[in-house]
mmCIF file of C-alpha atoms in Angstrom:
data_model
loop_
_atom_site.group_PDB
_atom_site.id
_atom_site.type_symbol
_atom_site.label_atom_id
_atom_site.label_comp_id
_atom_site.label_asym_id
_atom_site.label_seq_id
_atom_site.Cartn_x
_atom_site.Cartn_y
_atom_site.Cartn_z
ATOM 1 C CA UNK O 1 0.000 0.000 0.000
ATOM 2 C CA UNK O 2 1.278 3.481 -0.855
ATOM 3 C CA UNK O 3 2.348 5.996 1.727
ATOM 4 C CA UNK O 4 0.520 9.162 2.770
ATOM 5 C CA UNK O 5 1.941 12.568 3.688
ATOM 6 C CA UNK O 6 0.322 15.512 5.463
ATOM 7 C CA UNK O 7 1.535 19.034 4.597
ATOM 8 C CA UNK O 8 0.764 21.735 7.195
ATOM 9 C CA UNK O 9 1.287 25.341 6.101
ATOM 10 C CA UNK O 10 -0.942 28.405 6.249
ATOM 11 C CA UNK O 11 0.288 29.418 2.796
ATOM 12 C CA UNK O 12 -1.584 27.753 -0.051
ATOM 13 C CA UNK O 13 1.341 28.716 -2.299
ATOM 14 C CA UNK O 14 3.825 26.896 -0.080
ATOM 15 C CA UNK O 15 1.624 23.785 0.137
ATOM 16 C CA UNK O 16 1.575 23.685 -3.676
ATOM 17 C CA UNK O 17 5.357 24.162 -3.864
ATOM 18 C CA UNK O 18 5.966 21.393 -1.315
ATOM 19 C CA UNK O 19 3.598 19.077 -3.221
ATOM 20 C CA UNK O 20 5.436 19.813 -6.472
ATOM 21 C CA UNK O 21 8.827 19.339 -4.804
ATOM 22 C CA UNK O 22 7.808 15.934 -3.410
ATOM 23 C CA UNK O 23 6.989 14.783 -6.932
ATOM 24 C CA UNK O 24 10.182 16.321 -8.362
ATOM 25 C CA UNK O 25 12.138 14.525 -5.628
ATOM 26 C CA UNK O 26 10.717 11.221 -6.856
ATOM 27 C CA UNK O 27 8.809 10.586 -3.621
ATOM 28 C CA UNK O 28 5.711 8.723 -4.690
ATOM 29 C CA UNK O 29 2.855 9.141 -2.223
ATOM 30 C CA UNK O 30 -0.533 7.477 -2.542
ATOM 31 C CA UNK O 31 -2.114 10.592 -1.040
ATOM 32 C CA UNK O 32 -0.933 14.108 -0.222
ATOM 33 C CA UNK O 33 -3.174 15.658 2.445
ATOM 34 C CA UNK O 34 -3.116 19.342 3.397
ATOM 35 C CA UNK O 35 -3.941 21.445 6.448
ATOM 36 C CA UNK O 36 -3.711 25.213 6.962
ATOM 37 C CA UNK O 37 -2.646 25.145 10.628
ATOM 38 C CA UNK O 38 -1.922 22.790 13.505
ATOM 39 C CA UNK O 39 -5.536 22.472 14.639
ATOM 40 C CA UNK O 40 -6.695 21.651 11.120
ATOM 41 C CA UNK O 41 -3.918 19.040 10.980
ATOM 42 C CA UNK O 42 -5.110 17.412 14.220
ATOM 43 C CA UNK O 43 -8.608 17.306 12.720
ATOM 44 C CA UNK O 44 -7.224 15.549 9.615
ATOM 45 C CA UNK O 45 -5.256 13.086 11.761
ATOM 46 C CA UNK O 46 -8.391 12.205 13.726
ATOM 47 C CA UNK O 47 -9.733 10.530 10.601
ATOM 48 C CA UNK O 48 -6.668 9.665 8.510
ATOM 49 C CA UNK O 49 -3.482 7.698 9.034
ATOM 50 C CA UNK O 50 -0.365 9.222 7.456
ATOM 51 C CA UNK O 51 3.248 8.062 7.255
ATOM 52 C CA UNK O 52 4.977 11.423 7.579
ATOM 53 C CA UNK O 53 4.098 15.044 8.313
ATOM 54 C CA UNK O 54 5.748 18.185 6.899
ATOM 55 C CA UNK O 55 4.930 21.232 9.002
ATOM 56 C CA UNK O 56 5.547 24.956 8.972
ATOM 57 C CA UNK O 57 6.160 26.600 12.377
ATOM 58 C CA UNK O 58 4.819 30.151 12.147
ATOM 59 C CA UNK O 59 1.059 29.745 11.543
ATOM 60 C CA UNK O 60 -2.155 31.306 12.863
ATOM 61 C CA UNK O 61 -4.707 29.435 15.036
ATOM 62 C CA UNK O 62 -2.205 26.737 16.122
ATOM 63 C CA UNK O 63 1.470 27.032 15.270
ATOM 64 C CA UNK O 64 3.838 24.167 14.531
ATOM 65 C CA UNK O 65 5.274 24.058 18.057
ATOM 66 C CA UNK O 66 1.866 23.680 19.708
ATOM 67 C CA UNK O 67 0.956 21.100 17.073
ATOM 68 C CA UNK O 68 4.025 19.047 18.070
ATOM 69 C CA UNK O 69 3.084 19.370 21.736
ATOM 70 C CA UNK O 70 -0.487 18.147 21.110
ATOM 71 C CA UNK O 71 0.694 15.369 18.814
ATOM 72 C CA UNK O 72 3.183 14.088 21.392
ATOM 73 C CA UNK O 73 0.359 13.893 23.940
ATOM 74 C CA UNK O 74 -1.780 11.695 21.680
ATOM 75 C CA UNK O 75 -0.581 8.058 21.686
ATOM 76 C CA UNK O 76 -2.396 7.363 18.395
ATOM 77 C CA UNK O 77 -0.286 9.835 16.411
ATOM 78 C CA UNK O 78 2.808 10.522 18.533
ATOM 79 C CA UNK O 79 5.042 8.176 16.521
ATOM 80 C CA UNK O 80 4.387 9.768 13.110
ATOM 81 C CA UNK O 81 7.635 11.530 12.083
ATOM 82 C CA UNK O 82 7.360 15.301 11.616
ATOM 83 C CA UNK O 83 9.779 17.349 9.503
ATOM 84 C CA UNK O 84 9.623 21.098 10.028
ATOM 85 C CA UNK O 85 9.728 23.171 6.816
ATOM 86 C CA UNK O 86 10.403 26.683 7.957
ATOM 87 C CA UNK O 87 12.219 29.964 7.535
ATOM 88 C CA UNK O 88 13.259 29.640 11.192
ATOM 89 C CA UNK O 89 16.517 27.783 10.496
ATOM 90 C CA UNK O 90 19.154 27.898 13.187
ATOM 91 C CA UNK O 91 17.038 29.576 15.824
ATOM 92 C CA UNK O 92 15.916 28.576 19.315
ATOM 93 C CA UNK O 93 12.482 27.699 17.986
ATOM 94 C CA UNK O 94 13.940 24.804 15.990
ATOM 95 C CA UNK O 95 15.662 23.498 19.116
ATOM 96 C CA UNK O 96 12.267 23.569 20.804
ATOM 97 C CA UNK O 97 10.754 21.672 17.881
ATOM 98 C CA UNK O 98 13.437 18.992 18.180
ATOM 99 C CA UNK O 99 12.852 18.716 21.934
ATOM 100 C CA UNK O 100 9.182 18.061 21.128
ATOM 101 C CA UNK O 101 10.043 15.194 18.803
ATOM 102 C CA UNK O 102 10.562 16.799 15.377
ATOM 103 C CA UNK O 103 12.509 14.309 13.272
ATOM 104 C CA UNK O 104 14.247 16.902 11.108
ATOM 105 C CA UNK O 105 13.991 20.272 9.455
ATOM 106 C CA UNK O 106 14.214 21.832 6.017
ATOM 107 C CA UNK O 107 14.933 25.517 5.548
ATOM 108 C CA UNK O 108 12.876 27.603 3.138
ATOM 109 C CA UNK O 109 13.862 28.145 0.374
ATOM 110 C CA UNK O 110 14.552 24.500 -0.432
ATOM 111 C CA UNK O 111 15.248 22.284 -3.415
ATOM 112 C CA UNK O 112 13.631 18.921 -4.256
ATOM 113 C CA UNK O 113 17.010 17.308 -3.505
ATOM 114 C CA UNK O 114 16.928 18.652 0.050
ATOM 115 C CA UNK O 115 13.403 17.264 0.475
ATOM 116 C CA UNK O 116 14.515 13.881 -0.834
ATOM 117 C CA UNK O 117 17.594 13.827 1.378
ATOM 118 C CA UNK O 118 15.654 14.584 4.549
ATOM 119 C CA UNK O 119 12.559 12.481 3.908
ATOM 120 C CA UNK O 120 14.315 9.545 2.284
ATOM 121 C CA UNK O 121 15.705 8.232 5.567
ATOM 122 C CA UNK O 122 12.383 8.634 7.383
ATOM 123 C CA UNK O 123 10.135 6.714 4.989
ATOM 124 C CA UNK B 1 26.263 42.633 10.001
ATOM 125 C CA UNK B 2 26.153 43.892 6.415
ATOM 126 C CA UNK B 3 22.422 44.461 5.975
ATOM 127 C CA UNK B 4 22.715 45.188 2.249
ATOM 128 C CA UNK B 5 24.508 41.879 1.712
ATOM 129 C CA UNK B 6 22.000 39.993 3.859
ATOM 130 C CA UNK B 7 18.984 41.349 1.939
ATOM 131 C CA UNK B 8 20.667 40.871 -1.414
ATOM 132 C CA UNK B 9 21.765 37.266 -0.751
ATOM 133 C CA UNK B 10 18.447 36.223 0.811
ATOM 134 C CA UNK B 11 16.381 37.633 -2.051
ATOM 135 C CA UNK B 12 18.624 36.235 -4.780
ATOM 136 C CA UNK B 13 18.707 32.769 -3.180
ATOM 137 C CA UNK B 14 14.913 32.627 -2.889
ATOM 138 C CA UNK B 15 14.387 33.683 -6.503
ATOM 139 C CA UNK B 16 16.991 31.226 -7.784
ATOM 140 C CA UNK B 17 15.813 28.277 -5.672
ATOM 141 C CA UNK B 18 12.036 28.666 -5.643
ATOM 142 C CA UNK B 19 11.313 30.645 -8.810
ATOM 143 C CA UNK B 20 14.201 29.761 -11.135
ATOM 144 C CA UNK B 21 14.627 33.503 -11.752
ATOM 145 C CA UNK B 22 17.530 35.900 -11.391
ATOM 146 C CA UNK B 23 16.875 38.913 -9.153
ATOM 147 C CA UNK B 24 19.447 41.663 -9.672
ATOM 148 C CA UNK B 25 19.893 44.118 -6.788
ATOM 149 C CA UNK B 26 20.095 47.849 -7.441
ATOM 150 C CA UNK B 27 21.408 50.729 -5.359
ATOM 151 C CA UNK B 28 20.115 50.609 -1.780
ATOM 152 C CA UNK B 29 18.938 53.764 -0.043
ATOM 153 C CA UNK B 30 18.248 54.544 3.615
ATOM 154 C CA UNK B 31 14.890 56.215 3.067
ATOM 155 C CA UNK B 32 11.684 54.226 3.305
ATOM 156 C CA UNK B 33 9.207 54.244 0.450
ATOM 157 C CA UNK B 34 5.698 55.182 1.589
ATOM 158 C CA UNK B 35 3.357 55.664 -1.345
ATOM 159 C CA UNK B 36 2.487 52.938 -3.851
ATOM 160 C CA UNK B 37 0.344 52.749 -6.999
ATOM 161 C CA UNK B 38 -1.237 49.578 -8.436
ATOM 162 C CA UNK B 39 0.964 47.452 -6.178
ATOM 163 C CA UNK B 40 1.019 44.590 -3.700
ATOM 164 C CA UNK B 41 2.909 44.978 -0.415
ATOM 165 C CA UNK B 42 3.694 42.242 2.110
ATOM 166 C CA UNK B 43 4.945 43.142 5.579
ATOM 167 C CA UNK B 44 6.462 40.874 8.239
ATOM 168 C CA UNK B 45 6.853 42.383 11.696
ATOM 169 C CA UNK B 46 9.913 41.512 13.775
ATOM 170 C CA UNK B 47 9.694 41.752 17.568
ATOM 171 C CA UNK B 48 12.482 41.234 20.062
ATOM 172 C CA UNK B 49 15.034 43.467 21.741
ATOM 173 C CA UNK B 50 14.310 45.817 18.837
ATOM 174 C CA UNK B 51 11.191 46.206 16.729
ATOM 175 C CA UNK B 52 11.441 46.071 12.995
ATOM 176 C CA UNK B 53 9.768 45.149 9.772
ATOM 177 C CA UNK B 54 10.579 43.524 6.474
ATOM 178 C CA UNK B 55 8.449 44.668 3.563
ATOM 179 C CA UNK B 56 8.299 43.793 -0.107
ATOM 180 C CA UNK B 57 6.529 46.192 -2.457
ATOM 181 C CA UNK B 58 5.736 44.862 -5.923
ATOM 182 C CA UNK B 59 3.874 46.466 -8.836
ATOM 183 C CA UNK B 60 0.830 44.363 -9.711
ATOM 184 C CA UNK B 61 2.193 43.273 -13.101
ATOM 185 C CA UNK B 62 5.409 41.999 -11.472
ATOM 186 C CA UNK B 63 3.434 40.315 -8.685
ATOM 187 C CA UNK B 64 1.521 38.380 -11.359
ATOM 188 C CA UNK B 65 4.807 37.249 -12.960
ATOM 189 C CA UNK B 66 6.183 36.090 -9.592
ATOM 190 C CA UNK B 67 2.979 34.301 -8.556
ATOM 191 C CA UNK B 68 2.690 32.596 -11.949
ATOM 192 C CA UNK B 69 6.227 31.322 -11.509
ATOM 193 C CA UNK B 70 5.581 30.160 -7.927
ATOM 194 C CA UNK B 71 2.444 28.256 -8.925
ATOM 195 C CA UNK B 72 3.633 27.228 -12.406
ATOM 196 C CA UNK B 73 0.369 28.452 -13.912
ATOM 197 C CA UNK B 74 -0.678 31.732 -15.495
ATOM 198 C CA UNK B 75 -2.190 34.155 -13.001
ATOM 199 C CA UNK B 76 -3.876 37.177 -14.590
ATOM 200 C CA UNK B 77 -5.415 39.139 -11.719
ATOM 201 C CA UNK B 78 -4.473 40.062 -8.183
ATOM 202 C CA UNK B 79 -6.408 37.552 -6.092
ATOM 203 C CA UNK B 80 -5.882 35.555 -2.901
ATOM 204 C CA UNK B 81 -3.216 33.416 -4.617
ATOM 205 C CA UNK B 82 -1.159 36.530 -5.426
ATOM 206 C CA UNK B 83 -1.509 37.924 -1.900
ATOM 207 C CA UNK B 84 -0.565 34.546 -0.430
ATOM 208 C CA UNK B 85 2.456 34.133 -2.733
ATOM 209 C CA UNK B 86 3.841 37.611 -2.066
ATOM 210 C CA UNK B 87 3.242 37.131 1.667
ATOM 211 C CA UNK B 88 5.208 33.879 1.579
ATOM 212 C CA UNK B 89 7.992 35.602 -0.374
ATOM 213 C CA UNK B 90 8.275 38.240 2.369
ATOM 214 C CA UNK B 91 8.170 35.495 5.006
ATOM 215 C CA UNK B 92 11.144 33.706 3.432
ATOM 216 C CA UNK B 93 13.232 36.881 3.069
ATOM 217 C CA UNK B 94 12.435 37.861 6.670
ATOM 218 C CA UNK B 95 13.408 34.376 7.862
ATOM 219 C CA UNK B 96 16.787 34.579 6.148
ATOM 220 C CA UNK B 97 17.518 38.013 7.609
ATOM 221 C CA UNK B 98 16.388 36.792 11.021
ATOM 222 C CA UNK B 99 18.904 33.923 10.776
ATOM 223 C CA UNK B 100 21.685 36.438 10.074
ATOM 224 C CA UNK B 101 20.592 38.610 13.005
ATOM 225 C CA UNK B 102 20.420 35.568 15.273
ATOM 226 C CA UNK B 103 24.059 34.799 14.437
ATOM 227 C CA UNK B 104 24.820 38.323 15.673
ATOM 228 C CA UNK B 105 23.090 37.542 18.970
ATOM 229 C CA UNK B 106 19.836 39.369 18.185
ATOM 230 C CA UNK B 107 16.770 37.166 18.728
ATOM 231 C CA UNK B 108 13.598 38.165 16.909
ATOM 232 C CA UNK B 109 10.149 36.685 16.555
ATOM 233 C CA UNK B 110 8.493 37.001 13.156
ATOM 234 C CA UNK B 111 4.856 37.895 12.666
ATOM 235 C CA UNK B 112 2.643 36.232 10.100
ATOM 236 C CA UNK B 113 2.808 38.313 6.879
ATOM 237 C CA UNK B 114 0.249 41.042 6.295
ATOM 238 C CA UNK B 115 -0.549 41.865 2.685
ATOM 239 C CA UNK B 116 -2.117 45.012 1.283
ATOM 240 C CA UNK B 117 -2.826 45.907 -2.328
ATOM 241 C CA UNK B 118 -4.664 48.572 -4.260
ATOM 242 C CA UNK B 119 -4.646 51.393 -6.789
ATOM 243 C CA UNK B 120 -3.057 53.892 -4.404
ATOM 244 C CA UNK B 121 -2.014 53.463 -0.771
ATOM 245 C CA UNK B 122 0.562 54.476 1.827
ATOM 246 C CA UNK B 123 2.352 52.380 4.447
ATOM 247 C CA UNK B 124 3.712 54.094 7.531
ATOM 248 C CA UNK B 125 4.219 51.501 10.259
ATOM 249 C CA UNK B 126 7.573 52.614 11.741
ATOM 250 C CA UNK B 127 7.726 56.348 12.339
ATOM 251 C CA UNK B 128 11.314 56.650 13.555
ATOM 252 C CA UNK B 129 13.424 53.945 11.964
ATOM 253 C CA UNK B 130 16.692 53.187 10.236
ATOM 254 C CA UNK B 131 17.451 50.548 7.659
ATOM 255 C CA UNK B 132 17.738 49.751 3.999
ATOM 256 C CA UNK B 133 15.434 49.898 0.989
ATOM 257 C CA UNK B 134 16.839 47.869 -1.899
ATOM 258 C CA UNK B 135 15.368 47.684 -5.420
ATOM 259 C CA UNK B 136 15.579 44.488 -7.444
ATOM 260 C CA UNK B 137 14.926 43.805 -11.105
ATOM 261 C CA UNK B 138 13.771 40.522 -12.591
ATOM 262 C CA UNK B 139 12.707 39.529 -16.071
ATOM 263 C CA UNK B 140 9.224 40.973 -16.094
ATOM 264 C CA UNK B 141 9.585 43.855 -13.681
ATOM 265 C CA UNK B 142 11.027 45.392 -10.565
ATOM 266 C CA UNK B 143 10.284 45.351 -6.845
ATOM 267 C CA UNK B 144 11.535 46.821 -3.584
ATOM 268 C CA UNK B 145 12.691 45.048 -0.408
ATOM 269 C CA UNK B 146 12.880 47.086 2.794
ATOM 270 C CA UNK B 147 14.226 46.176 6.202
ATOM 271 C CA UNK B 148 13.973 48.792 8.919
ATOM 272 C CA UNK B 149 14.455 48.787 12.692
ATOM 273 C CA UNK B 150 12.951 51.191 15.192
ATOM 274 C CA UNK B 151 15.606 53.617 16.453
#
């Protein structure tokens, strides 16, 4: 059975770019699901099982850090790997994300090769 | 920190990596631009030890070129896609500058981008500031990137 990915980003443009980059990277997903913030992602995960999550950090309603916190507290989804895709490279906020279980990070702007390199070892 | 270099490198890297376009920087000035005509402006606030803002001001025709390239489809009017794309562009430039400032020991938090557009408008969100306003040219138009900190 094919794998599923969930992309969390408040920017519709960025969700489209990430989707395109996944395909350009040769990562073949059965389904690419989208959510506009952390709360919307938790709603998706209440009804769907995914293999990996790509999440922005700086979002309205529920940001990526709070999403990680809520995900870690839910035994049904806590083991799904999350890769942060963010402009916040090298800052304290990424350290916080890692302490909350983030499996990796990709800095915007990114190339399909960087996506492949980071996700390849997690799938 | 060389602010001109930081803005120039961040903007060029984003255009090369995400848009497959060359963005050529022009002569930076210290004065902020305030009035805009038929344009789209995206602003990211920066809060920390100092307050600041990163803004990108783009004529509508250039914003359509950039959004079409981002989405890989022809966009012919300024709609939510254009506002979202230009907001994300400002977000990425602000993130790169923030990383440079963090290396200098200055921690900032970034706001979510705000986008305004229209036939004629003014932006005046920092009354007493210092910084850089740098023009860029791409195939299909020009735009302005500004980074200013409250004095």
